[in-house]
């Protein structure tokens, strides 16, 4: 009997080709789309978001075309609790969240994996660009994709050993161009569909407006101050600013200044010159290690603090079961609390965590 694969389909070209490839590999494939929100709730735009009603139609069309069953699972409540609320709370607490990582962690590879087990599927399949390998010692490893321009290993660092053992990434050894070519040859409806941009539930990119509308709250204005505490002007609510931001401050300043810190207690946004944005150390918690159970001693690795950042040389020390200290060889610009730091040893993901503190 063929193994059964549950294929998470966003309606985009990547997951569609992944479904085709897994069927070709001999799996008994079933396509599913996770309904995460209602279009009207967010002012959906087809070109900029995923998992919308139009995307459901595209995914259904592809499943019909390649000859596999298709279903829609309603995960709206879980998405609201584990992604949207975490996103809002992070901004309210002065952090910069990464909801795509939360969605992978709490929805696609927790709730969906659990559903697959309940329905007796052998594995979950997604269209991510990353590679899973099994080492000689039986440990599962996460590796960068062949197409480094599309590599998504950064947002997958939270995968556990059990999840890695039951997940397949058919596109990991392919380039995006090859994926498009397969979709063209199959004449899939979404062969030339744009990749999703921004955050799916904030399709216009206006995060603060979304938070205010979603919560019904108004966030009080306060002072912009410099590092000495001198008032430079008035900000329009602390949720509107992120570390390193320069544009959109609404100030007439003699020289460029950037958001350095958000003082929640006094409702102030601290600005600095570019040189004040750099930090050499960071601390991360809520960690997940993939290539090992524990980092036993200070270890030279590469670290990435943003999705599109090139990895930087650093020494990593595990302080306790859930805290990493990372000291970079060179100071890093605009490291933000709430973002993920992901560690690499060559092309392999060692693990990662959530940044909660930085220092010079």
PDB file of N, CA and C in Angstrom, residues 233-314:
ATOM      1  N   UNK A 233       9.981  65.827  19.078  1.00  0.00           N
ATOM      2  CA  UNK A 233       8.683  65.940  18.420  1.00  0.00           C
ATOM      3  C   UNK A 233       7.710  64.929  19.004  1.00  0.00           C
ATOM      4  N   UNK A 234       6.596  64.741  18.326  1.00  0.00           N
ATOM      5  CA  UNK A 234       5.527  63.871  18.824  1.00  0.00           C
ATOM      6  C   UNK A 234       5.364  62.655  17.932  1.00  0.00           C
ATOM      7  N   UNK A 235       5.313  61.459  18.546  1.00  0.00           N
ATOM      8  CA  UNK A 235       5.007  60.251  17.772  1.00  0.00           C
ATOM      9  C   UNK A 235       3.507  59.974  17.829  1.00  0.00           C
ATOM     10  N   UNK A 236       3.041  59.100  16.918  1.00  0.00           N
ATOM     11  CA  UNK A 236       1.604  58.883  16.741  1.00  0.00           C
ATOM     12  C   UNK A 236       1.137  57.540  17.289  1.00  0.00           C
ATOM     13  N   UNK A 237       1.849  57.019  18.264  1.00  0.00           N
ATOM     14  CA  UNK A 237       1.481  55.718  18.840  1.00  0.00           C
ATOM     15  C   UNK A 237       2.628  54.751  18.680  1.00  0.00           C
ATOM     16  N   UNK A 238       3.015  54.123  19.747  1.00  0.00           N
ATOM     17  CA  UNK A 238       4.270  53.371  19.782  1.00  0.00           C
ATOM     18  C   UNK A 238       4.263  52.144  18.882  1.00  0.00           C
ATOM     19  N   UNK A 239       3.066  51.640  18.526  1.00  0.00           N
ATOM     20  CA  UNK A 239       3.001  50.464  17.655  1.00  0.00           C
ATOM     21  C   UNK A 239       3.382  50.785  16.217  1.00  0.00           C
ATOM     22  N   UNK A 240       3.501  52.063  15.883  1.00  0.00           N
ATOM     23  CA  UNK A 240       3.762  52.466  14.492  1.00  0.00           C
ATOM     24  C   UNK A 240       5.235  52.446  14.116  1.00  0.00           C
ATOM     25  N   UNK A 241       6.107  52.065  15.032  1.00  0.00           N
ATOM     26  CA  UNK A 241       7.539  52.226  14.774  1.00  0.00           C
ATOM     27  C   UNK A 241       8.293  50.930  15.041  1.00  0.00           C
ATOM     28  N   UNK A 242       9.318  50.699  14.218  1.00  0.00           N
ATOM     29  CA  UNK A 242      10.166  49.527  14.367  1.00  0.00           C
ATOM     30  C   UNK A 242      11.625  49.962  14.463  1.00  0.00           C
ATOM     31  N   UNK A 243      12.438  49.132  15.073  1.00  0.00           N
ATOM     32  CA  UNK A 243      13.842  49.451  15.275  1.00  0.00           C
ATOM     33  C   UNK A 243      14.532  49.633  13.920  1.00  0.00           C
ATOM     34  N   UNK A 244      15.288  50.716  13.794  1.00  0.00           N
ATOM     35  CA  UNK A 244      15.989  51.014  12.551  1.00  0.00           C
ATOM     36  C   UNK A 244      15.208  51.865  11.573  1.00  0.00           C
ATOM     37  N   UNK A 245      13.939  52.155  11.893  1.00  0.00           N
ATOM     38  CA  UNK A 245      13.100  52.936  10.983  1.00  0.00           C
ATOM     39  C   UNK A 245      13.580  54.377  10.885  1.00  0.00           C
ATOM     40  N   UNK A 246      13.606  54.909   9.656  1.00  0.00           N
ATOM     41  CA  UNK A 246      13.940  56.320   9.439  1.00  0.00           C
ATOM     42  C   UNK A 246      12.795  57.064   8.768  1.00  0.00           C
ATOM     43  N   UNK A 247      12.208  56.442   7.736  1.00  0.00           N
ATOM     44  CA  UNK A 247      11.126  57.098   7.004  1.00  0.00           C
ATOM     45  C   UNK A 247       9.833  57.050   7.810  1.00  0.00           C
ATOM     46  N   UNK A 248       8.981  58.035   7.574  1.00  0.00           N
ATOM     47  CA  UNK A 248       7.663  58.042   8.188  1.00  0.00           C
ATOM     48  C   UNK A 248       7.624  58.537   9.612  1.00  0.00           C
ATOM     49  N   UNK A 249       8.711  59.163  10.084  1.00  0.00           N
ATOM     50  CA  UNK A 249       8.719  59.699  11.444  1.00  0.00           C
ATOM     51  C   UNK A 249       7.981  61.029  11.523  1.00  0.00           C
ATOM     52  N   UNK A 250       7.895  61.730  10.408  1.00  0.00           N
ATOM     53  CA  UNK A 250       7.185  63.008  10.392  1.00  0.00           C
ATOM     54  C   UNK A 250       7.913  64.123  11.108  1.00  0.00           C
ATOM     55  N   UNK A 251       9.242  64.042  11.138  1.00  0.00           N
ATOM     56  CA  UNK A 251      10.039  65.061  11.823  1.00  0.00           C
ATOM     57  C   UNK A 251      10.949  65.776  10.834  1.00  0.00           C
ATOM     58  N   UNK A 252      11.169  67.052  11.081  1.00  0.00           N
ATOM     59  CA  UNK A 252      12.142  67.828  10.316  1.00  0.00           C
ATOM     60  C   UNK A 252      13.414  67.918  11.153  1.00  0.00           C
ATOM     61  N   UNK A 253      14.379  67.075  10.819  1.00  0.00           N
ATOM     62  CA  UNK A 253      15.605  66.987  11.611  1.00  0.00           C
ATOM     63  C   UNK A 253      16.802  67.488  10.802  1.00  0.00           C
ATOM     64  N   UNK A 254      17.823  67.909  11.504  1.00  0.00           N
ATOM     65  CA  UNK A 254      19.012  68.448  10.841  1.00  0.00           C
ATOM     66  C   UNK A 254      19.810  67.348  10.145  1.00  0.00           C
ATOM     67  N   UNK A 255      19.710  66.107  10.637  1.00  0.00           N
ATOM     68  CA  UNK A 255      20.421  64.984  10.038  1.00  0.00           C
ATOM     69  C   UNK A 255      19.587  63.723  10.254  1.00  0.00           C
ATOM     70  N   UNK A 256      19.810  62.687   9.454  1.00  0.00           N
ATOM     71  CA  UNK A 256      18.988  61.473   9.563  1.00  0.00           C
ATOM     72  C   UNK A 256      19.065  60.853  10.958  1.00  0.00           C
ATOM     73  N   UNK A 257      17.893  60.477  11.483  1.00  0.00           N
ATOM     74  CA  UNK A 257      17.835  59.774  12.756  1.00  0.00           C
ATOM     75  C   UNK A 257      16.913  58.561  12.613  1.00  0.00           C
ATOM     76  N   UNK A 258      17.157  57.571  13.454  1.00  0.00           N
ATOM     77  CA  UNK A 258      16.510  56.274  13.333  1.00  0.00           C
ATOM     78  C   UNK A 258      15.932  55.846  14.675  1.00  0.00           C
ATOM     79  N   UNK A 259      14.930  54.973  14.625  1.00  0.00           N
ATOM     80  CA  UNK A 259      14.357  54.432  15.859  1.00  0.00           C
ATOM     81  C   UNK A 259      15.350  53.460  16.485  1.00  0.00           C
ATOM     82  N   UNK A 260      15.748  53.773  17.709  1.00  0.00           N
ATOM     83  CA  UNK A 260      16.692  52.927  18.444  1.00  0.00           C
ATOM     84  C   UNK A 260      15.997  52.061  19.478  1.00  0.00           C
ATOM     85  N   UNK A 261      14.982  52.621  20.130  1.00  0.00           N
ATOM     86  CA  UNK A 261      14.365  51.934  21.266  1.00  0.00           C
ATOM     87  C   UNK A 261      12.957  52.462  21.464  1.00  0.00           C
ATOM     88  N   UNK A 262      12.088  51.611  22.032  1.00  0.00           N
ATOM     89  CA  UNK A 262      10.740  52.039  22.394  1.00  0.00           C
ATOM     90  C   UNK A 262      10.581  51.914  23.902  1.00  0.00           C
ATOM     91  N   UNK A 263      10.397  53.045  24.551  1.00  0.00           N
ATOM     92  CA  UNK A 263      10.262  53.110  26.010  1.00  0.00           C
ATOM     93  C   UNK A 263       8.777  53.010  26.350  1.00  0.00           C
ATOM     94  N   UNK A 264       8.326  51.784  26.641  1.00  0.00           N
ATOM     95  CA  UNK A 264       6.899  51.561  26.877  1.00  0.00           C
ATOM     96  C   UNK A 264       6.424  52.241  28.156  1.00  0.00           C
ATOM     97  N   UNK A 265       7.245  52.228  29.186  1.00  0.00           N
ATOM     98  CA  UNK A 265       6.845  52.785  30.478  1.00  0.00           C
ATOM     99  C   UNK A 265       6.512  54.272  30.369  1.00  0.00           C
ATOM    100  N   UNK A 266       7.292  55.008  29.586  1.00  0.00           N
ATOM    101  CA  UNK A 266       7.077  56.444  29.454  1.00  0.00           C
ATOM    102  C   UNK A 266       6.491  56.838  28.096  1.00  0.00           C
ATOM    103  N   UNK A 267       6.112  55.827  27.303  1.00  0.00           N
ATOM    104  CA  UNK A 267       5.517  56.055  25.982  1.00  0.00           C
ATOM    105  C   UNK A 267       6.388  56.980  25.133  1.00  0.00           C
ATOM    106  N   UNK A 268       7.666  56.657  25.076  1.00  0.00           N
ATOM    107  CA  UNK A 268       8.595  57.453  24.276  1.00  0.00           C
ATOM    108  C   UNK A 268       9.280  56.572  23.232  1.00  0.00           C
ATOM    109  N   UNK A 269       9.585  57.183  22.093  1.00  0.00           N
ATOM    110  CA  UNK A 269      10.361  56.524  21.058  1.00  0.00           C
ATOM    111  C   UNK A 269      11.714  57.210  20.990  1.00  0.00           C
ATOM    112  N   UNK A 270      12.773  56.433  21.249  1.00  0.00           N
ATOM    113  CA  UNK A 270      14.120  56.987  21.299  1.00  0.00           C
ATOM    114  C   UNK A 270      14.752  56.915  19.916  1.00  0.00           C
ATOM    115  N   UNK A 271      15.280  58.050  19.457  1.00  0.00           N
ATOM    116  CA  UNK A 271      15.938  58.123  18.159  1.00  0.00           C
ATOM    117  C   UNK A 271      17.443  58.288  18.327  1.00  0.00           C
ATOM    118  N   UNK A 272      18.176  57.844  17.315  1.00  0.00           N
ATOM    119  CA  UNK A 272      19.631  57.973  17.346  1.00  0.00           C
ATOM    120  C   UNK A 272      20.145  58.135  15.922  1.00  0.00           C
ATOM    121  N   UNK A 273      21.412  58.450  15.799  1.00  0.00           N
ATOM    122  CA  UNK A 273      22.056  58.445  14.493  1.00  0.00           C
ATOM    123  C   UNK A 273      22.356  57.000  14.110  1.00  0.00           C
ATOM    124  N   UNK A 274      22.723  56.791  12.863  1.00  0.00           N
ATOM    125  CA  UNK A 274      22.938  55.430  12.366  1.00  0.00           C
ATOM    126  C   UNK A 274      23.931  54.651  13.221  1.00  0.00           C
ATOM    127  N   UNK A 275      24.958  55.311  13.700  1.00  0.00           N
ATOM    128  CA  UNK A 275      25.990  54.636  14.487  1.00  0.00           C
ATOM    129  C   UNK A 275      25.450  54.061  15.793  1.00  0.00           C
ATOM    130  N   UNK A 276      24.327  54.583  16.271  1.00  0.00           N
ATOM    131  CA  UNK A 276      23.753  54.114  17.520  1.00  0.00           C
ATOM    132  C   UNK A 276      22.896  52.868  17.383  1.00  0.00           C
ATOM    133  N   UNK A 277      22.735  52.344  16.157  1.00  0.00           N
ATOM    134  CA  UNK A 277      21.868  51.193  15.916  1.00  0.00           C
ATOM    135  C   UNK A 277      22.583  49.856  16.053  1.00  0.00           C
ATOM    136  N   UNK A 278      23.905  49.899  16.235  1.00  0.00           N
ATOM    137  CA  UNK A 278      24.678  48.660  16.177  1.00  0.00           C
ATOM    138  C   UNK A 278      24.840  48.016  17.560  1.00  0.00           C
ATOM    139  N   UNK A 279      24.745  46.703  17.582  1.00  0.00           N
ATOM    140  CA  UNK A 279      24.961  45.937  18.811  1.00  0.00           C
ATOM    141  C   UNK A 279      25.762  44.688  18.476  1.00  0.00           C
ATOM    142  N   UNK A 280      26.572  44.257  19.421  1.00  0.00           N
ATOM    143  CA  UNK A 280      27.432  43.096  19.195  1.00  0.00           C
ATOM    144  C   UNK A 280      26.860  41.823  19.822  1.00  0.00           C
ATOM    145  N   UNK A 281      26.071  41.979  20.879  1.00  0.00           N
ATOM    146  CA  UNK A 281      25.542  40.816  21.583  1.00  0.00           C
ATOM    147  C   UNK A 281      24.021  40.772  21.516  1.00  0.00           C
ATOM    148  N   UNK A 282      23.493  39.569  21.528  1.00  0.00           N
ATOM    149  CA  UNK A 282      22.057  39.405  21.704  1.00  0.00           C
ATOM    150  C   UNK A 282      21.806  38.152  22.523  1.00  0.00           C
ATOM    151  N   UNK A 283      20.624  38.125  23.122  1.00  0.00           N
ATOM    152  CA  UNK A 283      20.175  36.967  23.891  1.00  0.00           C
ATOM    153  C   UNK A 283      18.844  36.499  23.306  1.00  0.00           C
ATOM    154  N   UNK A 284      18.687  35.188  23.205  1.00  0.00           N
ATOM    155  CA  UNK A 284      17.461  34.623  22.645  1.00  0.00           C
ATOM    156  C   UNK A 284      16.932  33.526  23.558  1.00  0.00           C
ATOM    157  N   UNK A 285      15.602  33.448  23.637  1.00  0.00           N
ATOM    158  CA  UNK A 285      14.980  32.353  24.380  1.00  0.00           C
ATOM    159  C   UNK A 285      13.940  31.675  23.494  1.00  0.00           C
ATOM    160  N   UNK A 286      13.117  30.834  24.090  1.00  0.00           N
ATOM    161  CA  UNK A 286      12.155  30.031  23.331  1.00  0.00           C
ATOM    162  C   UNK A 286      12.888  29.315  22.201  1.00  0.00           C
ATOM    163  N   UNK A 287      14.011  28.673  22.551  1.00  0.00           N
ATOM    164  CA  UNK A 287      14.908  28.145  21.535  1.00  0.00           C
ATOM    165  C   UNK A 287      14.492  26.754  21.074  1.00  0.00           C
ATOM    166  N   UNK A 288      14.925  26.416  19.863  1.00  0.00           N
ATOM    167  CA  UNK A 288      14.765  25.064  19.327  1.00  0.00           C
ATOM    168  C   UNK A 288      16.061  24.696  18.621  1.00  0.00           C
ATOM    169  N   UNK A 289      16.634  23.579  18.999  1.00  0.00           N
ATOM    170  CA  UNK A 289      17.861  23.103  18.368  1.00  0.00           C
ATOM    171  C   UNK A 289      17.544  21.893  17.499  1.00  0.00           C
ATOM    172  N   UNK A 290      18.104  21.881  16.309  1.00  0.00           N
ATOM    173  CA  UNK A 290      17.825  20.816  15.341  1.00  0.00           C
ATOM    174  C   UNK A 290      18.988  19.840  15.213  1.00  0.00           C
ATOM    175  N   UNK A 291      20.190  20.345  15.027  1.00  0.00           N
ATOM    176  CA  UNK A 291      21.336  19.471  14.746  1.00  0.00           C
ATOM    177  C   UNK A 291      21.934  18.845  16.005  1.00  0.00           C
ATOM    178  N   UNK A 292      21.511  19.309  17.176  1.00  0.00           N
ATOM    179  CA  UNK A 292      22.027  18.769  18.435  1.00  0.00           C
ATOM    180  C   UNK A 292      20.997  18.997  19.532  1.00  0.00           C
ATOM    181  N   UNK A 293      21.158  18.308  20.640  1.00  0.00           N
ATOM    182  CA  UNK A 293      20.269  18.502  21.780  1.00  0.00           C
ATOM    183  C   UNK A 293      20.654  19.732  22.590  1.00  0.00           C
ATOM    184  N   UNK A 294      21.956  20.048  22.597  1.00  0.00           N
ATOM    185  CA  UNK A 294      22.441  21.172  23.382  1.00  0.00           C
ATOM    186  C   UNK A 294      23.774  21.645  22.813  1.00  0.00           C
ATOM    187  N   UNK A 295      24.012  22.950  22.862  1.00  0.00           N
ATOM    188  CA  UNK A 295      25.318  23.495  22.488  1.00  0.00           C
ATOM    189  C   UNK A 295      26.176  23.462  23.742  1.00  0.00           C
ATOM    190  N   UNK A 296      27.066  22.492  23.805  1.00  0.00           N
ATOM    191  CA  UNK A 296      27.764  22.166  25.048  1.00  0.00           C
ATOM    192  C   UNK A 296      28.811  23.202  25.457  1.00  0.00           C
ATOM    193  N   UNK A 297      29.378  23.908  24.498  1.00  0.00           N
ATOM    194  CA  UNK A 297      30.427  24.878  24.790  1.00  0.00           C
ATOM    195  C   UNK A 297      30.351  26.013  23.786  1.00  0.00           C
ATOM    196  N   UNK A 298      30.966  27.165  24.084  1.00  0.00           N
ATOM    197  CA  UNK A 298      30.954  28.273  23.125  1.00  0.00           C
ATOM    198  C   UNK A 298      31.426  27.792  21.753  1.00  0.00           C
ATOM    199  N   UNK A 299      30.611  28.058  20.730  1.00  0.00           N
ATOM    200  CA  UNK A 299      30.849  27.496  19.405  1.00  0.00           C
ATOM    201  C   UNK A 299      30.776  28.579  18.339  1.00  0.00           C
ATOM    202  N   UNK A 300      31.723  28.541  17.418  1.00  0.00           N
ATOM    203  CA  UNK A 300      31.724  29.493  16.303  1.00  0.00           C
ATOM    204  C   UNK A 300      30.731  29.025  15.240  1.00  0.00           C
ATOM    205  N   UNK A 301      29.730  29.828  14.980  1.00  0.00           N
ATOM    206  CA  UNK A 301      28.703  29.518  13.991  1.00  0.00           C
ATOM    207  C   UNK A 301      28.400  30.755  13.171  1.00  0.00           C
ATOM    208  N   UNK A 302      27.478  30.630  12.246  1.00  0.00           N
ATOM    209  CA  UNK A 302      26.934  31.765  11.513  1.00  0.00           C
ATOM    210  C   UNK A 302      25.540  32.045  12.077  1.00  0.00           C
ATOM    211  N   UNK A 303      25.166  33.311  12.136  1.00  0.00           N
ATOM    212  CA  UNK A 303      23.852  33.679  12.673  1.00  0.00           C
ATOM    213  C   UNK A 303      23.177  34.678  11.760  1.00  0.00           C
ATOM    214  N   UNK A 304      21.868  34.545  11.654  1.00  0.00           N
ATOM    215  CA  UNK A 304      21.067  35.466  10.836  1.00  0.00           C
ATOM    216  C   UNK A 304      19.950  36.030  11.703  1.00  0.00           C
ATOM    217  N   UNK A 305      19.804  37.354  11.748  1.00  0.00           N
ATOM    218  CA  UNK A 305      18.790  37.982  12.593  1.00  0.00           C
ATOM    219  C   UNK A 305      17.614  38.538  11.794  1.00  0.00           C
ATOM    220  N   UNK A 306      17.653  38.397  10.477  1.00  0.00           N
ATOM    221  CA  UNK A 306      16.549  38.783   9.611  1.00  0.00           C
ATOM    222  C   UNK A 306      16.467  37.796   8.458  1.00  0.00           C
ATOM    223  N   UNK A 307      15.294  37.685   7.870  1.00  0.00           N
ATOM    224  CA  UNK A 307      15.048  36.692   6.821  1.00  0.00           C
ATOM    225  C   UNK A 307      16.026  36.827   5.660  1.00  0.00           C
ATOM    226  N   UNK A 308      16.217  38.043   5.175  1.00  0.00           N
ATOM    227  CA  UNK A 308      17.037  38.253   3.984  1.00  0.00           C
ATOM    228  C   UNK A 308      18.479  38.621   4.286  1.00  0.00           C
ATOM    229  N   UNK A 309      18.868  38.555   5.545  1.00  0.00           N
ATOM    230  CA  UNK A 309      20.229  38.925   5.909  1.00  0.00           C
ATOM    231  C   UNK A 309      21.219  37.801   5.579  1.00  0.00           C
ATOM    232  N   UNK A 310      22.411  38.186   5.191  1.00  0.00           N
ATOM    233  CA  UNK A 310      23.487  37.220   5.035  1.00  0.00           C
ATOM    234  C   UNK A 310      23.952  36.785   6.425  1.00  0.00           C
ATOM    235  N   UNK A 311      24.262  35.495   6.577  1.00  0.00           N
ATOM    236  CA  UNK A 311      24.707  35.022   7.889  1.00  0.00           C
ATOM    237  C   UNK A 311      26.003  35.711   8.314  1.00  0.00           C
ATOM    238  N   UNK A 312      26.104  35.955   9.614  1.00  0.00           N
ATOM    239  CA  UNK A 312      27.251  36.658  10.173  1.00  0.00           C
ATOM    240  C   UNK A 312      27.990  35.756  11.164  1.00  0.00           C
ATOM    241  N   UNK A 313      29.320  35.883  11.204  1.00  0.00           N
ATOM    242  CA  UNK A 313      30.131  35.103  12.132  1.00  0.00           C
ATOM    243  C   UNK A 313      29.819  35.488  13.579  1.00  0.00           C
ATOM    244  N   UNK A 314      29.718  34.485  14.433  1.00  0.00           N
ATOM    245  CA  UNK A 314      29.392  34.742  15.834  1.00  0.00           C
ATOM    246  C   UNK A 314      29.830  33.565  16.694  1.00  0.00           C
TER     247      UNK A 314
END
